[in-house]
XYZ file of C-alpha atoms in Angstrom:
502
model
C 74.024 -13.365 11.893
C 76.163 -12.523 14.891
C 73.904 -12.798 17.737
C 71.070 -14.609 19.805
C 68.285 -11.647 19.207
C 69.168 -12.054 15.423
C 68.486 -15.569 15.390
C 65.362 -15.372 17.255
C 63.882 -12.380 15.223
C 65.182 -14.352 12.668
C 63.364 -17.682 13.812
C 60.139 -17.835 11.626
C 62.670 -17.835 8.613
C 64.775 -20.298 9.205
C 62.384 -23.842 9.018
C 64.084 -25.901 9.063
C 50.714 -49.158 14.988
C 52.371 -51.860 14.180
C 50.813 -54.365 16.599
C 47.437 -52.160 16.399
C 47.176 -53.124 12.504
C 44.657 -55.186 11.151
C 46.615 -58.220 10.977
C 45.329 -58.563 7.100
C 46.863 -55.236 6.460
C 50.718 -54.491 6.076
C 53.165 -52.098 8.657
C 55.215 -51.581 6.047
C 52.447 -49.997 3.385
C 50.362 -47.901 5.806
C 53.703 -46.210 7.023
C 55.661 -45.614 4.141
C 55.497 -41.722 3.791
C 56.776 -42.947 0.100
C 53.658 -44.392 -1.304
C 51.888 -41.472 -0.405
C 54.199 -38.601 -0.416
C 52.044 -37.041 -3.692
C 49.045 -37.662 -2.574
C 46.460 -35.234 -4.535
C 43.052 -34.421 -5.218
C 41.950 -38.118 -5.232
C 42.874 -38.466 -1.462
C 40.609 -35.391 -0.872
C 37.623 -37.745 -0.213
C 34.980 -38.292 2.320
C 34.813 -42.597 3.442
C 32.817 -44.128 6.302
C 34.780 -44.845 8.497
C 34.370 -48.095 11.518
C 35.440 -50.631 13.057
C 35.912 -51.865 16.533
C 38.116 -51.403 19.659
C 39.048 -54.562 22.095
C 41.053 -56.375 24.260
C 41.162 -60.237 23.347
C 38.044 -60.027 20.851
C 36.278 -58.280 23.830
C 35.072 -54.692 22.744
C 35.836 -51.554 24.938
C 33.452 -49.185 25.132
C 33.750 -45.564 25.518
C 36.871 -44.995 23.768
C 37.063 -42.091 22.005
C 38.184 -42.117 18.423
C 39.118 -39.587 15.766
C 40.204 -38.819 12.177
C 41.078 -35.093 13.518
C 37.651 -33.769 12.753
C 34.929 -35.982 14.055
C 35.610 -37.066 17.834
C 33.534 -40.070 18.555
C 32.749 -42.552 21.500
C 32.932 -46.776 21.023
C 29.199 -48.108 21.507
C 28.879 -50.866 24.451
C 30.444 -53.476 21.958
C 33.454 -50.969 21.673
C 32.301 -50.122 17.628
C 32.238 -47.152 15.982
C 31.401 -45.846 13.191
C 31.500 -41.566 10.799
C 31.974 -39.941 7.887
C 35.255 -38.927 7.999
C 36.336 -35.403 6.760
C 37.445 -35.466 3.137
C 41.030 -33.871 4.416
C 41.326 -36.771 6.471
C 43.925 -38.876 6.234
C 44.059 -40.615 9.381
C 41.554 -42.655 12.212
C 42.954 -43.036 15.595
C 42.933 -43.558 19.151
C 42.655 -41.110 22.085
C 44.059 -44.839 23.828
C 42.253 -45.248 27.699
C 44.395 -45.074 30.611
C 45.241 -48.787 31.502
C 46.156 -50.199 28.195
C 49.672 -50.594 26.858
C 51.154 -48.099 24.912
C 52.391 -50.401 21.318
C 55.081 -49.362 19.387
C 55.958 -48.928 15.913
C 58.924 -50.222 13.963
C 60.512 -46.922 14.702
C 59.658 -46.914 18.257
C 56.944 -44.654 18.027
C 53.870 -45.232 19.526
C 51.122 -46.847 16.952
C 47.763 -45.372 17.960
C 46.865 -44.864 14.701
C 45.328 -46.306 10.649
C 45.794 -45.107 7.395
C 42.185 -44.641 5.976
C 41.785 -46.539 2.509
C 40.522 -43.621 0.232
C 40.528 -45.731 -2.232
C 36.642 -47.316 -1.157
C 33.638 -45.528 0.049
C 34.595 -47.220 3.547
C 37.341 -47.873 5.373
C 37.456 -50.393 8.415
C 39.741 -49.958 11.196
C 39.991 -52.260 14.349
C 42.345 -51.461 17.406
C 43.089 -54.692 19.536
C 44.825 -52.999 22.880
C 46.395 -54.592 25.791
C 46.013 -54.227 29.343
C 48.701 -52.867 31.026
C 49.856 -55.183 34.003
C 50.024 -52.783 36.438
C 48.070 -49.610 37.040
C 49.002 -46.352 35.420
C 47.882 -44.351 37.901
C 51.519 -43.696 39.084
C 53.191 -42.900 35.354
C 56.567 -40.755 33.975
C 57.378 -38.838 30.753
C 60.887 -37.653 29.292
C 60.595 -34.591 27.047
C 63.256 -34.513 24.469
C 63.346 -30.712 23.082
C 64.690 -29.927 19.519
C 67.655 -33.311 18.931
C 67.427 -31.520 15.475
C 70.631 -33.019 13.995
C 71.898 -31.694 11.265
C 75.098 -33.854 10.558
C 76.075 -37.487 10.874
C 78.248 -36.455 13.764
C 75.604 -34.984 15.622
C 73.192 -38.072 15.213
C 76.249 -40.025 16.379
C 76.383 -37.641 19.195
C 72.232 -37.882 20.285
C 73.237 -42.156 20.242
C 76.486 -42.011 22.215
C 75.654 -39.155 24.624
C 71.991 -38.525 25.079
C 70.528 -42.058 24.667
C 72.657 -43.980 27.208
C 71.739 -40.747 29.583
C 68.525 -41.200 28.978
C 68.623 -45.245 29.700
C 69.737 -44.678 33.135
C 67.273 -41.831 33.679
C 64.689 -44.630 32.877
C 66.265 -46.772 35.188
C 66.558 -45.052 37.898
C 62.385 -43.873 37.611
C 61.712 -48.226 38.406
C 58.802 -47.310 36.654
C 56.722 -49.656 34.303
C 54.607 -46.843 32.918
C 57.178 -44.294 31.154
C 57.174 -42.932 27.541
C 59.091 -40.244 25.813
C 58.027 -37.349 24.182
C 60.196 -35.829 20.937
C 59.069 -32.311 21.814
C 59.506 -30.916 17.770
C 62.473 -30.550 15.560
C 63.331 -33.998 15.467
C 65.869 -33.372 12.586
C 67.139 -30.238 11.083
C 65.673 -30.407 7.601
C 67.959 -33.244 6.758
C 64.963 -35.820 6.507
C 67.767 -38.685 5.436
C 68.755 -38.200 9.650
C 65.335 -39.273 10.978
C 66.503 -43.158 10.370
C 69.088 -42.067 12.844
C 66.507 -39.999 15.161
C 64.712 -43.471 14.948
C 66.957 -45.464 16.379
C 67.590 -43.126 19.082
C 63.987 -43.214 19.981
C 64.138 -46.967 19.797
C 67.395 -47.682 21.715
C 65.388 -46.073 24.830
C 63.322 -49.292 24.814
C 60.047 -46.775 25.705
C 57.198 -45.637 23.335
C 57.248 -42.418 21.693
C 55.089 -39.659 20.634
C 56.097 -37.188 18.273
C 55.791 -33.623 17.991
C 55.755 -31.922 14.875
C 58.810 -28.947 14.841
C 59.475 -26.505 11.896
C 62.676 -28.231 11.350
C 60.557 -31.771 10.546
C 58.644 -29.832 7.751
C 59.136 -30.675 3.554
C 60.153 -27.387 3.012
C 59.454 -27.290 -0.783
C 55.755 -27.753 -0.593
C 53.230 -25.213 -1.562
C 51.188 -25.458 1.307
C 51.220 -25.643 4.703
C 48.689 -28.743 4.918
C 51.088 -30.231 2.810
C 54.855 -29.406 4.528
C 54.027 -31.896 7.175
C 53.960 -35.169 4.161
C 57.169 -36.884 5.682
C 56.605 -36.470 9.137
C 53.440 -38.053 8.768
C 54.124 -40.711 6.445
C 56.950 -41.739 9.786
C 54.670 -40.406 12.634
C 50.909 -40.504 11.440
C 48.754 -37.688 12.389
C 50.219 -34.423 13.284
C 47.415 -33.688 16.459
C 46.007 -36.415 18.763
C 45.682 -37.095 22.504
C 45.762 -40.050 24.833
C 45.167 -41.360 28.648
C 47.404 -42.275 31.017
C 46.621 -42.596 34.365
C 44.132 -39.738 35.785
C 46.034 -37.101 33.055
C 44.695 -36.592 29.282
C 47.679 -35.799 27.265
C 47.570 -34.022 24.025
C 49.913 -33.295 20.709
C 49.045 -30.473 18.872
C 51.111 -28.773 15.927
C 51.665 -25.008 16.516
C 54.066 -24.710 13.296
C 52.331 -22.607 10.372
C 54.127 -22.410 7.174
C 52.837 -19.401 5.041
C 54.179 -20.882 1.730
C 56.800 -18.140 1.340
C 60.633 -19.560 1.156
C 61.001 -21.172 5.028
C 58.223 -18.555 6.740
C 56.293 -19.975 9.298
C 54.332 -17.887 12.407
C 53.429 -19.897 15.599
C 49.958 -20.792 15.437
C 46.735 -23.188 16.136
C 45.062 -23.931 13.375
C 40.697 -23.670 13.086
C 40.851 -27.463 12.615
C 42.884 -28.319 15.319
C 40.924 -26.183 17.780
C 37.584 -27.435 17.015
C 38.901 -31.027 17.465
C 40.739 -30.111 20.747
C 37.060 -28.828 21.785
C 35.323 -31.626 21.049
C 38.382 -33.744 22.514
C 38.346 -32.034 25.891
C 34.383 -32.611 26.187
C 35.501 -36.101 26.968
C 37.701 -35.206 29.811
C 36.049 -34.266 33.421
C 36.723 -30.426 34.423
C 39.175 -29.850 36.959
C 41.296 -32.481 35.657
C 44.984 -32.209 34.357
C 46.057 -31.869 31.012
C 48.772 -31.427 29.218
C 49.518 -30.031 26.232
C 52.894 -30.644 24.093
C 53.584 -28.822 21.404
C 56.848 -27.428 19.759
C 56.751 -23.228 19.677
C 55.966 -22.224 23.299
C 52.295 -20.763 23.429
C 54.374 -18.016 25.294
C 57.779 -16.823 26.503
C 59.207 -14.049 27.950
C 62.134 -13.785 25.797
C 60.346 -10.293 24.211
C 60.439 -8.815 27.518
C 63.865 -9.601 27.326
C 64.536 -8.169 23.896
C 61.681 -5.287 23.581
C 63.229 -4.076 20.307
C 62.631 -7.661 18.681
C 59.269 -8.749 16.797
C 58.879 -12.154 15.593
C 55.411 -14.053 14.546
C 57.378 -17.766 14.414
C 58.719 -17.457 18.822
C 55.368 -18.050 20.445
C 51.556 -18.742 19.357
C 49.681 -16.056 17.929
C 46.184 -17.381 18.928
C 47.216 -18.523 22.068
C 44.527 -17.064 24.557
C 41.817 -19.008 22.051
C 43.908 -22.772 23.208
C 44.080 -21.306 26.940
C 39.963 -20.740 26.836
C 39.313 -24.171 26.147
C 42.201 -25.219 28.556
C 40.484 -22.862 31.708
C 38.594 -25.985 33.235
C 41.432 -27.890 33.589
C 44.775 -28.012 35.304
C 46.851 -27.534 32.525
C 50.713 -28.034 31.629
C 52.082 -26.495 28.168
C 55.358 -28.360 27.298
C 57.278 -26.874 24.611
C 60.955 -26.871 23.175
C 62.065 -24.879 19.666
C 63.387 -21.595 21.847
C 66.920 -23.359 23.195
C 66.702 -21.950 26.681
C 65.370 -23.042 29.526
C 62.126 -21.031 30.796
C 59.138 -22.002 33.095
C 56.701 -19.439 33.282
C 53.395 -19.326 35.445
C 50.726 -18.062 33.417
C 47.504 -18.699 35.617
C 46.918 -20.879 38.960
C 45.995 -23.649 36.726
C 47.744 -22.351 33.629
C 51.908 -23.677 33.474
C 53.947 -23.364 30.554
C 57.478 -25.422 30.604
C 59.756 -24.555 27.639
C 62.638 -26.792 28.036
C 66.197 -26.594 27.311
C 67.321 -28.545 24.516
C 68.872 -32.242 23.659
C 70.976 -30.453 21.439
C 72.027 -27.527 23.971
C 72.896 -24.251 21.111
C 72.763 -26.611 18.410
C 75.660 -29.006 18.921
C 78.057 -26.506 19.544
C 78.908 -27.141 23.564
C 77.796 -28.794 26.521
C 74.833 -25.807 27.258
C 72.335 -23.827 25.934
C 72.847 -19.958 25.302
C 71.221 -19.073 28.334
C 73.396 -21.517 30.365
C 71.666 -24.669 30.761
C 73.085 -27.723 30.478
C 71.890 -29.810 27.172
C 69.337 -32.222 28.635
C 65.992 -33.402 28.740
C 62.462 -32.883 31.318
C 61.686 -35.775 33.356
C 58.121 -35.694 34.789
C 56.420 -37.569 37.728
C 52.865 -38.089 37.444
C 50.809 -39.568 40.809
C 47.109 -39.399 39.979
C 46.468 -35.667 39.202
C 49.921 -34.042 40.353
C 53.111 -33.491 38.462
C 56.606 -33.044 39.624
C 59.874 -32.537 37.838
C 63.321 -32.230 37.336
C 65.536 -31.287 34.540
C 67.918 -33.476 33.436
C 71.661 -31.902 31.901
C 72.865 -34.657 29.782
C 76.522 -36.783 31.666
C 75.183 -34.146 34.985
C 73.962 -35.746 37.816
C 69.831 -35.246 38.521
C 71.064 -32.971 41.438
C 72.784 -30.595 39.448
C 70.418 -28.131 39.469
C 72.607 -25.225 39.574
C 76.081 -23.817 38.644
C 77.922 -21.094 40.778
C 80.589 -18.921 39.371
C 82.942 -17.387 41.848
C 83.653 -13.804 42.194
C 85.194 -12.190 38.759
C 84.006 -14.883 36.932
C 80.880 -12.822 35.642
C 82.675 -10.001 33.558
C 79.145 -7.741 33.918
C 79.481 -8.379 37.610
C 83.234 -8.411 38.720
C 82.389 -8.163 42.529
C 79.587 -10.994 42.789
C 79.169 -14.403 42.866
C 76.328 -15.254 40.468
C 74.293 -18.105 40.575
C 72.419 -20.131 37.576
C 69.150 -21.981 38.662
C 68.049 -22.916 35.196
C 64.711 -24.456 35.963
C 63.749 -22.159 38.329
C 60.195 -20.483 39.014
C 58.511 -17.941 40.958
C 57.964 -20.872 44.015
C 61.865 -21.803 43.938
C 63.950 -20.525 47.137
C 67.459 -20.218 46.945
C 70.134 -18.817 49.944
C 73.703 -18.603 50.856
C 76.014 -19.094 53.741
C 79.081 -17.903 54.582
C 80.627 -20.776 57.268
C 77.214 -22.088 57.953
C 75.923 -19.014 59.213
C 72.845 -18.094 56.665
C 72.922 -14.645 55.209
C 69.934 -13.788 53.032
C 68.222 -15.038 49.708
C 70.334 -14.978 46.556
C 68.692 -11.787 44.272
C 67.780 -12.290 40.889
C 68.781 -10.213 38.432
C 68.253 -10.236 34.176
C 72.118 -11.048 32.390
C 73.807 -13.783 31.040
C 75.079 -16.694 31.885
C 79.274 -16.378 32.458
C 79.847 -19.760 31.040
C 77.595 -18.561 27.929
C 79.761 -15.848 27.481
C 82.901 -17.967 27.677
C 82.171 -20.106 25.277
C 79.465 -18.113 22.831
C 80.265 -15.076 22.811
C 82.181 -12.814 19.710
C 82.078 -13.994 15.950
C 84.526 -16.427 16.059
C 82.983 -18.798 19.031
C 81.608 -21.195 19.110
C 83.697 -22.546 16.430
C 80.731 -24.593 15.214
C 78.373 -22.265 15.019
C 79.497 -19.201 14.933
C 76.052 -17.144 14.845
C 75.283 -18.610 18.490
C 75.356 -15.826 20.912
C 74.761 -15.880 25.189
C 71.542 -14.986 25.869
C 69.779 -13.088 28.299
C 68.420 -15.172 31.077
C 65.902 -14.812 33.986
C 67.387 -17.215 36.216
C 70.629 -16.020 37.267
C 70.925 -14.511 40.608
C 74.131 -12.761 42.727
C 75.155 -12.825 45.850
C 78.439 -11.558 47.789
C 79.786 -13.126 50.536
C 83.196 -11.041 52.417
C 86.335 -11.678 51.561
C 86.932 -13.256 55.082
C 84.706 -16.168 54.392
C 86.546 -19.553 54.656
C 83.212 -21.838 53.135
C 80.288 -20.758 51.126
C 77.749 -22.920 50.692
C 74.442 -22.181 48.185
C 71.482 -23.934 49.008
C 68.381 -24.413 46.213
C 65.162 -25.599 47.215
C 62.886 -25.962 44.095
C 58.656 -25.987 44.320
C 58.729 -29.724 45.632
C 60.785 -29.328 48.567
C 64.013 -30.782 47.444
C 67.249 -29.002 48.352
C 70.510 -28.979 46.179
C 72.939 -27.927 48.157
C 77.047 -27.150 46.734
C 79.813 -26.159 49.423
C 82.468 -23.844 48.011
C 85.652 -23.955 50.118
């Protein structure tokens, strides 16, 4: 495989609560993916399901709870009570805004039960916390795709990314942030997610977990059944929560056909309905978002006509953005390793993020030229603003410039890469601080992409990474009598980067 396009065509074959518990009931048993790891036809069984939600014995009502199929409300006493779905393996929480986010062992958040199939009920309370301080002002970190492979590499997401992430935290002077592990967690080496683990627990912030196709138990016959492990670590593979004015949902877009490592990107029926009844919870005109691991869409085929590939973006996807039209609605995705934000509607947004793991461990950036990093989100009531975050880069690096014959497809330019630019970005250029037009945007690849990816013998790591084409690289050409250039970025939120080239 000696390029980019071939590894994307190529993409669908290559897969690769504790304090919430019952305190009767053990961590340790209800999250060992172990115990349960063959479950069969005797877990394929319908319970009644209850129990209670409250806050120091007090119950909460209206809190919506779930076992993935039904989607019910707590009565005034904060009880409920269904029959849960005989597939159901799980009952959980769609947790309120204003209640603490708890954490499991692993440092994932514990919103969740393991139903007791072995009974014709199963009883389930969730004591929550109140958050000291209001959530109404709250912050996520997206980590796409750490998906380590190697011991070196999981030494690499502890010694590089997780102290970079610390300070990131640090600098928010937020109590209300959590982290989301946007899919591909590992990269099928299920003996690394110990070392994921501690990552996600060094970062001192709860957790949630997307499912990726590199998480999956590739030697099961079944696609219900390749997600055994990550649920036995992570519970249930779809779910939402509260924080603040936003509902926040996980869904799993990975589909394995049961054919060697095939998988297409796609909803599933189940998941839908649930998401409908989920969503008839949450006011219209609200914002949601939505994180999942294949983008629902990217432009990477415009890009690369002469590819086709079922496993780069969701098949079904105008069926999740029907039931996402009330709402203001954020997609936040990872699995492509660029960097792409794409405005699909005036209430529709879809973020695909560059990756922890840049092109797979093998240099500092992503093919299309952005650093490895990480999204860090704002949240005041209904708005979001954001940032992305290159891993050791300061959060105003925003940019790189590459001087004139440093682009070998454009040996008279200077070229420009704004790698989490959109359509409402502005960028310009001055030659000795006299202004001289907007930077033009143009489809290539990045020049430090081709430096260091380009040929079949680089990167030495992986040698099937290729540059790819990107959408946010721009040129510009300033004369050769200029003493000082400066390039000047202003992204959809008003802030300006600004770098001076003397």
């Amino acid at each position: 495989m000696n390029s980019r396009r071939n590894f994307l065509k190529n993409v669908a074959l290559t897969a690769g609560a504790a304090t919430l518990l019952p305190l009767q009931q053990s961590t340790a048993g209800i999250l060992d993916s172990t115990a349960w790891a063959n479950e069969g036809l005797e877990d394929l069984k319908s319970v009644t399901v209850s129990g209670k939600v409250s806050v120091q014995g007090k119950g909460i009502a209206n809190v919506v709870v779930s076992d993935g199929y039904s989607v019910v409300k707590t009565d005034a006493g904060g009880r409920y009570t269904f029959q849960s779905a005989f597939q159901s393996s799980f009952v959980f929480l769609s947790l309120p805004s204003g209640y603490v986010i708890e954490r499991q062992a692993n440092g994932s958040a514990a919103l969740y039960q393991k139903i007791n199939k072995q009974k014709n009920t199963s009883t389930h309370h969730f004591d929550l916390q109140l958050a000291k301080e209001s959530d109404h002002t709250h912050h996520f970190i997206v980590w796409a795709d750490p998906q380590i492979q190697k011991e070196e590499e999981a030494d690499l997401l502890l010694s590089e990314t997780v102290p970079d992430t610390i300070e990131t935290i640090k600098s928010l002077k937020s109590s209300h942030v959590f982290g989301v592990g946007c899919g591909d967690l590992i990269w099928d080496q299920h003996q690394l997610s110990s070392k994921y683990n501690q990552a996600v627990q060094q970062t001192n912030i709860p957790f949630f977990q997307v499912f990726g196709n590199h998480d999956a138990d590739l030697e099961q016959r079944s696609d219900e059944k390749s997600t055994t492990t990550f649920s036995g670590m992570y519970g249930p593979q779809y779910y939402s929560f509260n924080r603040g004015l936003v509902h926040y949902i996980v869904l799993n877009d990975v589909f394995f056909i049961g054919k060697d490592k095939e998988y297409i990107g796609y909803v599933t029926e189940n998941q839908l309905t649930w998401l409908e009844k989920d969503l008839q919870f949450v006011p219209k005109g609200s914002t949601v978002v939505v994180f999942q691991h294949i983008p629902s869409f990217t432009r990477h085929f415009e890009r690369h006509p002469e590819e086709k590939s079922l496993g780069a973006m969701v098949s079904n996807r105008k069926y999740l953005y029907k039931l996402l039209e009330p709402y203001r609605a954020h997609l936040m995705s990872g699995h492509t390793h660029f960097n792409e934000n794409v405005i699909l509607s005036e209430n529709l947004y879809e973020h695909c993020h560059g990756t922890v793991c840049g092109a797979w461990w093998s240099g500092p950036i992503c093919q299309d030229g952005t650093p490895s990093g990480y999204g860090v989100y704002h949240v005041e009531g209904n708005d979001i603003s954001w940032y992305y975050k290159g891993t050791g880069l300061s959060k105003d690096t925003q940019f790189r410039v590459y001087r004139k014959g440093e682009h070998p497809d454009y040996p008279t330019n200077w070229s420009v890469n704004i790698w989490n630019w959109d359509e409402q970005w502005k960028a310009v250029w001055l030659e000795d601080g006299v202004e001289k037009g907007a930077l033009v945007r143009i489809r290539t690849k990045d020049p430090l992409s081709i430096q260091l990816h380009e040929g079949p013998k680089l990167p030495v790591k992986r040698k099937w990474v290729e540059p790819d084409l990107t959408d946010h690289l721009f040129l510009f050409n300033p004369s050769e009598q200029a003493k000082e250039i400066t390039v000047v970025v202003t992204d959809r939120f008003g802030n300006r980067y600004t770098e001076v080239i003397t």
